[in-house]
Amino acid sequence: MRLVVVGNGMAGSRLVSEVRARDPHVRITVFGAESCRPYNRVLLSDVLAGGSRPDQVRLLDASWYAAHDVEAVFGDAVAHLDRETRHVVTASGRREPYDLLVLATGSDAVVPPIPGVDRAVPFRTLDDCARILDAAGRAGRAVVVGGGLLGVEAARGLAGRGLPVTLLHLAGHLMERQLDVEAGEVLGETLAGLGVEIRTGVSAEEVLEDGVRLAGGELVEGGLVVLACGVRPVTGLAAEAGLEVRRGVVVDDELRTDDPSIFAIGECAEHDGTVYGLVAPAWEQAAVAADVITGGKALYRGSRLVTRLKARSVELAAMGETHLTEEHAEVVRFSHRARGTYRKLVIRDGRLVGAILLGESDAVGTLTQLFDRGGPVPGDRAGLLFPGLSAAPVADSPTLMPDAATVCRCNDVTKGQIRACWEAGARDLAGVAAATRATTGCGTCRDAVEGIVGWLCEQEGSPV
C-alpha cells in the first residue's frame, strides 16, 4: 500500500511514526513545505524566551527516516491533488501516486490586512523565531499584536530577554477564549509585573517603521512588531480538489474526508464541527488514523481540551467551559489579585466541566484528572481548589496517584505506563521520554514525570 502524507509538522510527523510502528511494510512518502525536518511548534515560545535552542525542539532525527524506510521530501510543498488518478503534484512538478492520502497541512498565521503589515513578523514557524530574535537584538522596544495564548507567550519571552514590550489586544481582556474577565485581568496584572505593558480594547491600524499606529492615531513605539493574531486552517488543497470544507476539512470518526481514500488530521481538520488548535488532539487523531490505515477499528470521538500557558514565572491552566456563570452551573471561585492568583471551578450535574487555575497551584493534576474522566466531583469543593487544606489525600502525589492517572496529556501517558517502562529499565527522564514520549509535547508534565521517576528510584533504593 502506498501512503502519502501532505504536511510534516507535528500532526504529519506523528502520523508517520504511528503508522510505521504498526506496519513495517506500508510504503510511506511524506511531503513538508518547510525545508527543515519537523519540530515541536509548541516549544517555539521556549526558543523565543531562551529556554531552548532550535536544535532542541526537533521531533525526528534526520536518520530516523532512512532507518524506518520512510521517504521524506522537505521544501517541496504539494500544490495539487489529482483524485481521479490518485496522485499528488508538488510545486516542483513531482507526481506521487497514493492508495491512501493524509492531509496534515496545519494552519497559517492570520496576518491582518493593514498598511505596513509586511514590516511585522508573524510568530508561527522556526524561521519566524529566528527573524524575531535577530530583530530583537537591534530593537530598543517591541510591540506584540494579539493577546491570545501565542501573543502572551511571545510578549513574556521577549520581556524575559530584557526587551521592553507592549502587548496590544482587541478584546477587553487577554486570552478571552479560555479565560473569563477577572482571570484575564489578573493575567494582565501578572504580566505587567514582569515587564509587559498591556493595552486591551485597542485596534492596530498601521505598522510603521517605529511602531504601531492605533485607531485614533496614537503611536505605540517599537522597533520590532510581532504578530500573534491567531491561525487559520490550511484548506486550499482540499477545497480545490472538491472535498467538503467548512472552517476545516470535514472528517468523520475515522478521520476520513468525504473521499474515503483521503484522511485529514490536526489543525486543518474539522471533526463534529470543531477545529482543534492544540497538539494533544492532533496526536490523538494521528493515532486513530494510523489504526484505521493499518486495518484497525479505532474511532475518534473528540478531545477534551486543557490549555497550558508556557511562559516563565506565569502558571496557567484552563480547561473546558470556563465562561459558564452561576445561572447555568455551580461556580466555585477564589481570587487574590495581589498574589496573581485566580482559581475557578465550573461544575454541572456533579461533574467538572471547566476550570481556570492562574498562579502556582498544586491542584492542577487532580483537577485535570477529574476533567478528563468526567467523574463525580467530591463534596469538598474548597479541598479541590486548595488540596493542602483538605484532609483528603492529594491525588497527584506520586505515592497516591492511581496508575490510570494521565500524567502527560499531549501523549496520553499514564503513571502506570511510566512505572512499566521504569521497571523495564528506563531509570531517568530521558529514558522514560524515549519509551513513552512523555514530556515531548508542551513539556508542562516534566516535573510530574521527574517526580514519579524519582519516587520509584527511592522505593528501590537506587540513585535518582
Short mmCIF file of C-alpha atoms in Angstrom, two decimals:
data_model
loop_
_atom_site.label_atom_id
_atom_site.label_comp_id
_atom_site.label_asym_id
_atom_site.label_seq_id
_atom_site.Cartn_x
_atom_site.Cartn_y
_atom_site.Cartn_z
CA MET A 1 0.00 0.00 0.00
CA ARG A 2 1.24 3.49 -0.89
CA LEU A 3 0.59 6.10 1.78
CA VAL A 4 1.26 9.77 1.07
CA VAL A 5 1.22 12.33 3.89
CA VAL A 6 0.90 16.01 2.98
CA GLY A 7 2.44 18.01 5.80
CA ASN A 8 5.37 17.07 8.01
CA GLY A 9 4.63 19.17 11.07
CA MET A 10 3.54 17.93 14.47
CA ALA A 11 0.49 16.04 13.13
CA GLY A 12 2.04 14.65 9.95
CA SER A 13 5.29 13.50 11.53
CA ARG A 14 3.41 11.83 14.38
CA LEU A 15 1.14 10.01 11.92
CA VAL A 16 4.16 8.72 10.00
CA SER A 17 5.76 7.34 13.16
CA GLU A 18 2.47 5.84 14.35
CA VAL A 19 1.86 4.06 11.03
CA ARG A 20 5.40 2.74 10.88
CA ALA A 21 5.14 1.43 14.46
CA ARG A 22 2.07 -0.58 13.43
CA ASP A 23 3.13 -1.80 10.00
CA PRO A 24 6.69 -2.08 8.66
CA HIS A 25 5.54 -2.71 5.09
CA VAL A 26 3.44 0.33 4.18
CA ARG A 27 5.25 2.44 1.61
CA ILE A 28 5.29 5.97 3.10
CA THR A 29 6.14 9.26 1.45
CA VAL A 30 5.75 12.49 3.42
CA PHE A 31 5.96 15.98 1.94
CA GLY A 32 6.84 19.03 4.05
CA ALA A 33 6.57 22.60 2.84
CA GLU A 34 9.35 23.75 5.19
CA SER A 35 12.91 22.92 4.24
CA CYS A 36 13.84 21.69 7.72
CA ARG A 37 12.86 18.46 9.42
CA PRO A 38 9.82 18.57 11.74
CA TYR A 39 9.98 20.43 15.03
CA ASN A 40 7.81 20.96 18.08
CA ARG A 41 5.91 24.15 17.33
CA VAL A 42 4.54 24.23 20.89
CA LEU A 43 8.04 24.92 22.23
CA LEU A 44 8.77 27.91 19.99
CA SER A 45 7.91 30.20 22.90
CA ASP A 46 10.73 28.48 24.84
CA VAL A 47 13.10 29.24 21.95
CA LEU A 48 11.96 32.85 21.96
CA ALA A 49 12.47 33.09 25.73
CA GLY A 50 15.93 31.49 25.51
CA GLY A 51 14.97 28.35 27.42
CA SER A 52 15.56 26.04 24.43
CA ARG A 53 17.82 26.10 21.38
CA PRO A 54 16.29 25.49 17.95
CA ASP A 55 18.02 22.10 17.71
CA GLN A 56 16.37 21.04 20.98
CA VAL A 57 12.81 21.24 19.60
CA ARG A 58 13.28 18.84 16.67
CA LEU A 59 10.85 15.90 16.63
CA LEU A 60 12.52 13.29 14.39
CA ASP A 61 16.24 12.89 13.71
CA ALA A 62 17.26 13.03 10.06
CA SER A 63 18.47 9.43 10.32
CA TRP A 64 15.05 8.23 11.52
CA TYR A 65 13.53 8.32 8.02
CA ALA A 66 16.19 6.13 6.44
CA ALA A 67 16.19 3.73 9.39
CA HIS A 68 12.41 3.29 9.12
CA ASP A 69 12.18 3.21 5.32
CA VAL A 70 10.23 6.46 5.02
CA GLU A 71 10.81 8.87 2.15
CA ALA A 72 10.70 12.44 3.45
CA VAL A 73 10.65 15.33 0.98
CA PHE A 74 11.46 18.70 2.55
CA GLY A 75 10.86 22.10 0.99
CA ASP A 76 8.64 20.89 -1.86
CA ALA A 77 5.03 21.67 -0.98
CA VAL A 78 2.17 19.73 -2.54
CA ALA A 79 0.37 22.09 -4.92
CA HIS A 80 -2.39 19.91 -6.36
CA LEU A 81 -4.40 16.76 -5.59
CA ASP A 82 -5.47 14.65 -8.56
CA ARG A 83 -8.23 12.50 -7.08
CA GLU A 84 -9.09 10.82 -10.39
CA THR A 85 -5.63 9.30 -10.86
CA ARG A 86 -4.77 9.34 -7.13
CA HIS A 87 -1.64 11.44 -7.44
CA VAL A 88 -0.30 14.47 -5.62
CA VAL A 89 1.64 17.07 -7.58
CA THR A 90 4.30 19.18 -5.85
CA ALA A 91 5.44 22.73 -6.54
CA SER A 92 8.48 21.34 -8.39
CA GLY A 93 6.26 19.20 -10.64
CA ARG A 94 6.83 15.83 -8.97
CA ARG A 95 3.86 13.44 -9.24
CA GLU A 96 3.50 10.88 -6.46
CA PRO A 97 0.83 8.13 -6.56
CA TYR A 98 -1.13 7.13 -3.47
CA ASP A 99 -3.58 4.49 -2.35
CA LEU A 100 -4.32 6.42 0.83
CA LEU A 101 -3.62 10.11 1.42
CA VAL A 102 -3.47 12.04 4.70
CA LEU A 103 -3.80 15.82 4.78
CA ALA A 104 -1.90 17.30 7.72
CA THR A 105 -1.43 20.79 6.33
CA GLY A 106 -1.90 22.59 9.65
CA SER A 107 -2.63 26.30 9.92
CA ASP A 108 -1.20 29.58 8.69
CA ALA A 109 -0.77 32.69 10.80
CA VAL A 110 -3.53 35.26 10.39
CA VAL A 111 -2.00 38.48 9.05
CA PRO A 112 -4.33 41.49 9.39
CA PRO A 113 -4.84 43.47 6.16
CA ILE A 114 -3.46 46.77 7.43
CA PRO A 115 -0.92 49.14 5.84
CA GLY A 116 2.72 48.31 6.55
CA VAL A 117 1.99 44.84 7.89
CA ASP A 118 4.94 43.44 5.92
CA ARG A 119 7.19 45.27 8.40
CA ALA A 120 5.94 42.97 11.16
CA VAL A 121 6.98 39.35 11.83
CA PRO A 122 4.36 36.63 12.41
CA PHE A 123 5.04 34.23 15.30
CA ARG A 124 4.35 30.83 13.79
CA THR A 125 7.44 28.97 12.50
CA LEU A 126 11.03 28.30 13.49
CA ASP A 127 12.16 30.72 10.78
CA ASP A 128 9.83 33.35 12.30
CA CYS A 129 11.54 32.75 15.65
CA ALA A 130 14.94 33.37 14.10
CA ARG A 131 13.73 36.61 12.48
CA ILE A 132 12.20 37.83 15.76
CA LEU A 133 15.36 37.09 17.73
CA ASP A 134 17.54 38.77 15.12
CA ALA A 135 15.36 41.90 15.15
CA ALA A 136 15.13 41.87 18.95
CA GLY A 137 18.88 42.31 19.15
CA ARG A 138 18.59 45.64 17.32
CA ALA A 139 15.24 46.92 18.61
CA GLY A 140 15.01 49.08 21.69
CA ARG A 141 11.40 48.09 22.27
CA ALA A 142 8.90 45.52 20.93
CA VAL A 143 5.18 45.53 20.22
CA VAL A 144 3.19 42.28 20.13
CA VAL A 145 -0.18 42.43 18.36
CA GLY A 146 -2.60 39.84 19.73
CA GLY A 147 -3.25 38.81 23.33
CA GLY A 148 -4.22 35.19 22.86
CA LEU A 149 -2.09 32.25 24.00
CA LEU A 150 0.73 32.80 21.47
CA GLY A 151 0.78 36.55 21.95
CA VAL A 152 1.11 36.25 25.71
CA GLU A 153 3.91 33.71 25.33
CA ALA A 154 5.73 35.87 22.78
CA ALA A 155 5.45 39.01 24.92
CA ARG A 156 6.66 37.22 28.05
CA GLY A 157 9.54 35.61 26.15
CA LEU A 158 10.79 38.92 24.77
CA ALA A 159 10.37 40.67 28.13
CA GLY A 160 12.39 37.88 29.72
CA ARG A 161 15.25 38.81 27.41
CA GLY A 162 15.21 42.33 28.84
CA LEU A 163 13.32 43.96 25.96
CA PRO A 164 10.50 46.38 26.94
CA VAL A 165 7.28 45.02 25.42
CA THR A 166 3.81 46.42 24.79
CA LEU A 167 1.08 43.83 24.18
CA LEU A 168 -1.91 45.05 22.13
CA HIS A 169 -5.20 43.17 22.17
CA LEU A 170 -8.51 43.95 20.50
CA ALA A 171 -10.71 42.23 23.12
CA GLY A 172 -11.38 43.62 26.57
CA HIS A 173 -9.12 41.11 28.33
CA LEU A 174 -6.33 38.67 27.49
CA MET A 175 -6.99 35.12 26.25
CA GLU A 176 -10.73 35.73 26.11
CA ARG A 177 -11.39 32.32 24.54
CA GLN A 178 -10.01 30.47 27.54
CA LEU A 179 -10.41 32.95 30.41
CA ASP A 180 -13.25 34.91 31.96
CA VAL A 181 -12.93 38.65 32.54
CA GLU A 182 -11.36 38.54 36.00
CA ALA A 183 -8.86 35.81 35.08
CA GLY A 184 -7.82 37.82 32.02
CA GLU A 185 -7.34 40.91 34.17
CA VAL A 186 -5.28 39.01 36.76
CA LEU A 187 -3.11 37.59 33.98
CA GLY A 188 -2.58 41.10 32.63
CA GLU A 189 -1.53 42.34 36.07
CA THR A 190 0.89 39.44 36.42
CA LEU A 191 2.47 40.17 33.04
CA ALA A 192 2.71 43.87 33.88
CA GLY A 193 4.77 42.92 36.92
CA LEU A 194 7.12 41.03 34.60
CA GLY A 195 7.76 43.97 32.29
CA VAL A 196 4.92 43.69 29.73
CA GLU A 197 2.73 46.74 29.23
CA ILE A 198 -0.84 45.60 28.49
CA ARG A 199 -3.20 47.54 26.22
CA THR A 200 -6.60 45.87 25.76
CA GLY A 201 -9.57 47.11 23.75
CA VAL A 202 -7.30 48.68 21.11
CA SER A 203 -7.09 48.14 17.35
CA ALA A 204 -3.88 48.24 15.31
CA GLU A 205 -4.43 50.34 12.19
CA GLU A 206 -0.96 50.53 10.65
CA VAL A 207 2.55 49.16 11.17
CA LEU A 208 5.19 51.86 10.90
CA GLU A 209 8.98 51.69 10.99
CA ASP A 210 8.96 52.90 14.58
CA GLY A 211 5.89 51.08 15.95
CA VAL A 212 2.16 50.58 15.55
CA ARG A 213 -0.46 53.26 14.98
CA LEU A 214 -3.73 52.60 16.77
CA ALA A 215 -7.22 53.56 15.71
CA GLY A 216 -7.47 57.17 16.80
CA GLY A 217 -3.89 58.00 15.80
CA GLU A 218 -1.85 57.06 18.88
CA LEU A 219 1.60 55.63 18.14
CA VAL A 220 2.83 52.69 20.24
CA GLU A 221 6.58 52.72 19.77
CA GLY A 222 8.61 49.63 18.94
CA GLY A 223 11.45 48.75 16.60
CA LEU A 224 10.14 45.17 16.46
CA VAL A 225 6.48 44.30 15.78
CA VAL A 226 5.36 40.69 16.28
CA LEU A 227 2.03 39.39 15.00
CA ALA A 228 0.13 36.82 17.06
CA CYS A 229 -3.35 37.37 15.63
CA GLY A 230 -4.47 33.75 15.51
CA VAL A 231 -4.26 30.99 12.91
CA ARG A 232 -6.36 29.81 10.00
CA PRO A 233 -6.60 26.15 8.84
CA VAL A 234 -4.84 25.49 5.53
CA THR A 235 -7.65 24.02 3.42
CA GLY A 236 -6.89 25.25 -0.10
CA LEU A 237 -5.70 21.88 -1.43
CA ALA A 238 -8.79 20.11 -0.14
CA ALA A 239 -11.20 22.77 -1.41
CA GLU A 240 -9.58 22.82 -4.86
CA ALA A 241 -9.90 19.02 -5.01
CA GLY A 242 -13.63 19.23 -4.25
CA LEU A 243 -13.51 17.84 -0.71
CA GLU A 244 -16.02 19.17 1.82
CA VAL A 245 -14.54 22.15 3.63
CA ARG A 246 -16.19 24.35 6.22
CA ARG A 247 -13.85 26.01 8.68
CA GLY A 248 -11.57 22.98 8.27
CA VAL A 249 -11.53 19.85 6.11
CA VAL A 250 -14.57 17.91 7.28
CA VAL A 251 -13.83 14.40 8.61
CA ASP A 252 -15.81 11.57 10.21
CA ASP A 253 -14.97 9.46 13.26
CA GLU A 254 -12.31 7.56 11.28
CA LEU A 255 -10.77 10.91 10.26
CA ARG A 256 -11.79 10.27 6.64
CA THR A 257 -12.97 13.06 4.38
CA ASP A 258 -15.92 12.58 2.01
CA ASP A 259 -13.38 10.78 -0.21
CA PRO A 260 -12.74 7.51 1.70
CA SER A 261 -9.16 7.31 0.39
CA ILE A 262 -8.28 10.71 1.91
CA PHE A 263 -7.88 11.47 5.63
CA ALA A 264 -7.29 14.78 7.41
CA ILE A 265 -5.82 15.31 10.87
CA GLY A 266 -4.57 18.12 13.06
CA GLU A 267 -5.28 21.82 12.74
CA CYS A 268 -6.60 21.55 9.18
CA ALA A 269 -9.30 19.00 10.15
CA GLU A 270 -12.83 19.71 11.34
CA HIS A 271 -14.46 16.92 13.35
CA ASP A 272 -18.03 17.20 14.56
CA GLY A 273 -17.99 20.95 13.96
CA THR A 274 -14.75 21.54 15.88
CA VAL A 275 -11.28 22.52 14.68
CA TYR A 276 -8.68 21.87 17.38
CA GLY A 277 -5.68 24.15 17.68
CA LEU A 278 -3.69 22.20 20.29
CA VAL A 279 -1.16 19.41 19.94
CA ALA A 280 -2.88 16.76 22.10
CA PRO A 281 -5.94 16.40 19.82
CA ALA A 282 -3.69 16.30 16.73
CA TRP A 283 -1.69 13.43 18.21
CA GLU A 284 -4.86 11.62 19.29
CA GLN A 285 -6.15 11.93 15.73
CA ALA A 286 -2.83 10.68 14.34
CA ALA A 287 -3.10 7.53 16.46
CA VAL A 288 -6.69 6.85 15.36
CA ALA A 289 -5.91 7.46 11.68
CA ALA A 290 -2.85 5.19 11.91
CA ASP A 291 -5.00 2.42 13.38
CA VAL A 292 -7.55 2.74 10.58
CA ILE A 293 -4.90 2.95 7.84
CA THR A 294 -3.24 -0.24 9.08
CA GLY A 295 -6.51 -2.16 9.33
CA GLY A 296 -7.70 -1.34 12.84
CA LYS A 297 -11.15 -0.30 14.01
CA ALA A 298 -10.39 2.81 16.06
CA LEU A 299 -12.77 5.80 16.19
CA TYR A 300 -12.12 9.42 17.18
CA ARG A 301 -14.78 10.86 19.48
CA GLY A 302 -13.35 14.32 20.05
CA SER A 303 -10.90 15.69 22.61
CA ARG A 304 -11.20 17.37 25.98
CA LEU A 305 -9.04 20.48 25.85
CA VAL A 306 -6.65 21.67 28.53
CA THR A 307 -4.70 24.83 27.67
CA ARG A 308 -1.38 25.36 29.44
CA LEU A 309 0.47 28.66 29.16
CA LYS A 310 4.21 28.22 28.61
CA ALA A 311 5.59 31.48 29.97
CA ARG A 312 8.31 31.77 32.58
CA SER A 313 7.01 32.81 36.02
CA VAL A 314 3.37 32.54 34.89
CA GLU A 315 1.43 29.39 35.83
CA LEU A 316 -1.86 29.00 33.97
CA ALA A 317 -4.12 26.07 33.10
CA ALA A 318 -7.60 26.42 31.63
CA MET A 319 -9.93 23.62 30.64
CA GLY A 320 -13.44 23.12 29.34
CA GLU A 321 -16.35 25.54 29.68
CA THR A 322 -14.73 28.36 31.63
CA HIS A 323 -17.28 31.04 30.74
CA LEU A 324 -20.38 29.48 32.31
CA THR A 325 -21.97 31.60 35.03
CA GLU A 326 -23.95 30.78 38.16
CA GLU A 327 -27.15 30.84 36.09
CA HIS A 328 -26.11 27.70 34.23
CA ALA A 329 -23.73 25.86 36.56
CA GLU A 330 -22.26 25.72 40.04
CA VAL A 331 -19.28 28.06 40.10
CA VAL A 332 -16.62 27.99 42.83
CA ARG A 333 -14.22 30.92 42.64
CA PHE A 334 -11.22 32.30 44.58
CA SER A 335 -9.27 35.43 43.72
CA HIS A 336 -6.22 37.03 45.34
CA ARG A 337 -5.13 39.60 42.80
CA ALA A 338 -2.24 40.95 44.85
CA ARG A 339 -0.63 37.50 44.61
CA GLY A 340 -1.62 36.92 40.98
CA THR A 341 -3.90 34.04 41.99
CA TYR A 342 -7.27 33.17 40.44
CA ARG A 343 -9.00 29.80 40.67
CA LYS A 344 -12.37 28.82 39.30
CA LEU A 345 -14.31 25.57 39.10
CA VAL A 346 -17.36 25.11 36.87
CA ILE A 347 -19.48 22.13 37.94
CA ARG A 348 -22.60 20.86 36.21
CA ASP A 349 -24.60 17.78 37.16
CA GLY A 350 -21.94 16.89 39.72
CA ARG A 351 -19.15 16.83 37.08
CA LEU A 352 -16.27 19.23 36.50
CA VAL A 353 -16.90 20.82 33.10
CA GLY A 354 -14.46 23.74 33.33
CA ALA A 355 -11.66 25.21 35.42
CA ILE A 356 -9.16 28.08 35.48
CA LEU A 357 -6.02 27.89 37.61
CA LEU A 358 -3.85 31.01 37.45
CA GLY A 359 -0.86 31.27 39.76
CA GLU A 360 1.11 28.49 41.39
CA SER A 361 -1.23 25.66 42.40
CA ASP A 362 -0.89 22.04 43.47
CA ALA A 363 -4.47 21.36 42.32
CA VAL A 364 -3.73 21.20 38.58
CA GLY A 365 -3.08 17.45 38.41
CA THR A 366 -6.15 16.49 40.43
CA LEU A 367 -8.50 18.79 38.51
CA THR A 368 -7.14 17.71 35.13
CA GLN A 369 -7.81 14.08 36.03
CA LEU A 370 -11.35 14.91 37.17
CA PHE A 371 -12.00 16.83 33.96
CA ASP A 372 -10.54 14.11 31.74
CA ARG A 373 -12.51 11.29 33.32
CA GLY A 374 -15.77 13.14 33.79
CA GLY A 375 -16.12 11.52 37.21
CA PRO A 376 -18.18 12.88 40.11
CA VAL A 377 -16.74 15.87 41.95
CA PRO A 378 -16.09 15.38 45.71
CA GLY A 379 -18.32 17.32 48.06
CA ASP A 380 -15.38 19.27 49.49
CA ARG A 381 -15.13 21.97 46.81
CA ALA A 382 -12.63 24.06 48.79
CA GLY A 383 -10.41 20.99 49.10
CA LEU A 384 -10.28 20.78 45.31
CA LEU A 385 -9.04 24.34 44.98
CA PHE A 386 -6.70 24.06 47.97
CA PRO A 387 -5.56 20.42 48.37
CA GLY A 388 -3.31 21.34 51.29
CA LEU A 389 -6.32 22.40 53.36
CA SER A 390 -8.18 19.15 52.82
CA ALA A 391 -7.85 16.03 54.88
CA ALA A 392 -8.23 14.01 51.68
CA PRO A 393 -5.04 12.71 50.04
CA VAL A 394 -3.64 14.73 47.17
CA ALA A 395 -4.24 12.70 44.02
CA ASP A 396 -1.21 13.98 42.17
CA SER A 397 1.26 12.82 44.82
CA PRO A 398 3.32 10.04 43.20
CA THR A 399 2.57 7.77 46.14
CA LEU A 400 -1.21 8.07 45.95
CA MET A 401 -1.74 8.77 42.26
CA PRO A 402 -3.51 5.78 40.65
CA ASP A 403 -1.74 4.01 37.80
CA ALA A 404 -4.60 5.01 35.48
CA ALA A 405 -3.98 8.73 36.06
CA THR A 406 -2.87 10.61 32.95
CA VAL A 407 0.46 12.36 33.55
CA CYS A 408 1.32 13.55 30.02
CA ARG A 409 -1.82 14.79 28.29
CA CYS A 410 -0.16 15.52 24.95
CA ASN A 411 0.82 11.88 24.52
CA ASP A 412 -1.81 10.26 26.79
CA VAL A 413 0.80 8.67 29.05
CA THR A 414 -0.36 7.31 32.42
CA LYS A 415 1.50 6.80 35.65
CA GLY A 416 1.18 3.05 35.07
CA GLN A 417 2.97 3.31 31.72
CA ILE A 418 5.77 5.33 33.32
CA ARG A 419 6.06 2.71 36.05
CA ALA A 420 6.13 -0.10 33.46
CA CYS A 421 8.91 1.44 31.39
CA TRP A 422 10.86 2.23 34.59
CA GLU A 423 10.58 -1.42 35.59
CA ALA A 424 11.79 -2.34 32.09
CA GLY A 425 14.99 -0.37 32.66
CA ALA A 426 14.29 3.31 31.88
CA ARG A 427 15.67 4.81 35.10
CA ASP A 428 15.83 8.51 34.18
CA LEU A 429 13.73 11.18 32.48
CA ALA A 430 15.42 10.75 29.09
CA GLY A 431 14.76 7.02 29.13
CA VAL A 432 11.11 7.46 30.09
CA ALA A 433 10.66 10.13 27.40
CA ALA A 434 12.19 7.87 24.75
CA ALA A 435 9.99 4.94 25.74
CA THR A 436 6.67 6.74 26.28
CA ARG A 437 7.05 10.19 24.61
CA ALA A 438 6.06 11.80 27.93
CA THR A 439 7.35 15.43 28.20
CA THR A 440 7.87 15.69 24.40
CA GLY A 441 4.73 17.75 23.77
CA CYS A 442 4.19 21.02 25.61
CA GLY A 443 6.64 19.95 28.33
CA THR A 444 4.46 21.03 31.28
CA CYS A 445 4.38 17.49 32.69
CA ARG A 446 8.17 17.36 33.08
CA ASP A 447 8.16 17.97 36.84
CA ALA A 448 5.45 15.35 37.39
CA VAL A 449 7.35 12.72 35.37
CA GLU A 450 10.59 13.52 37.18
CA GLY A 451 8.72 13.21 40.47
CA ILE A 452 7.38 9.77 39.60
CA VAL A 453 10.77 8.53 38.37
CA GLY A 454 12.45 9.90 41.50
CA TRP A 455 9.85 8.30 43.75
CA LEU A 456 10.26 4.92 42.01
CA CYS A 457 14.04 5.11 42.41
CA GLU A 458 13.67 5.97 46.09
CA GLN A 459 11.39 2.97 46.64
CA GLU A 460 14.05 0.70 45.20
CA GLY A 461 16.89 2.50 46.94
CA SER A 462 18.69 3.22 43.67
CA PRO A 463 20.24 6.59 42.76
CA VAL A 464 17.92 9.13 41.19
#
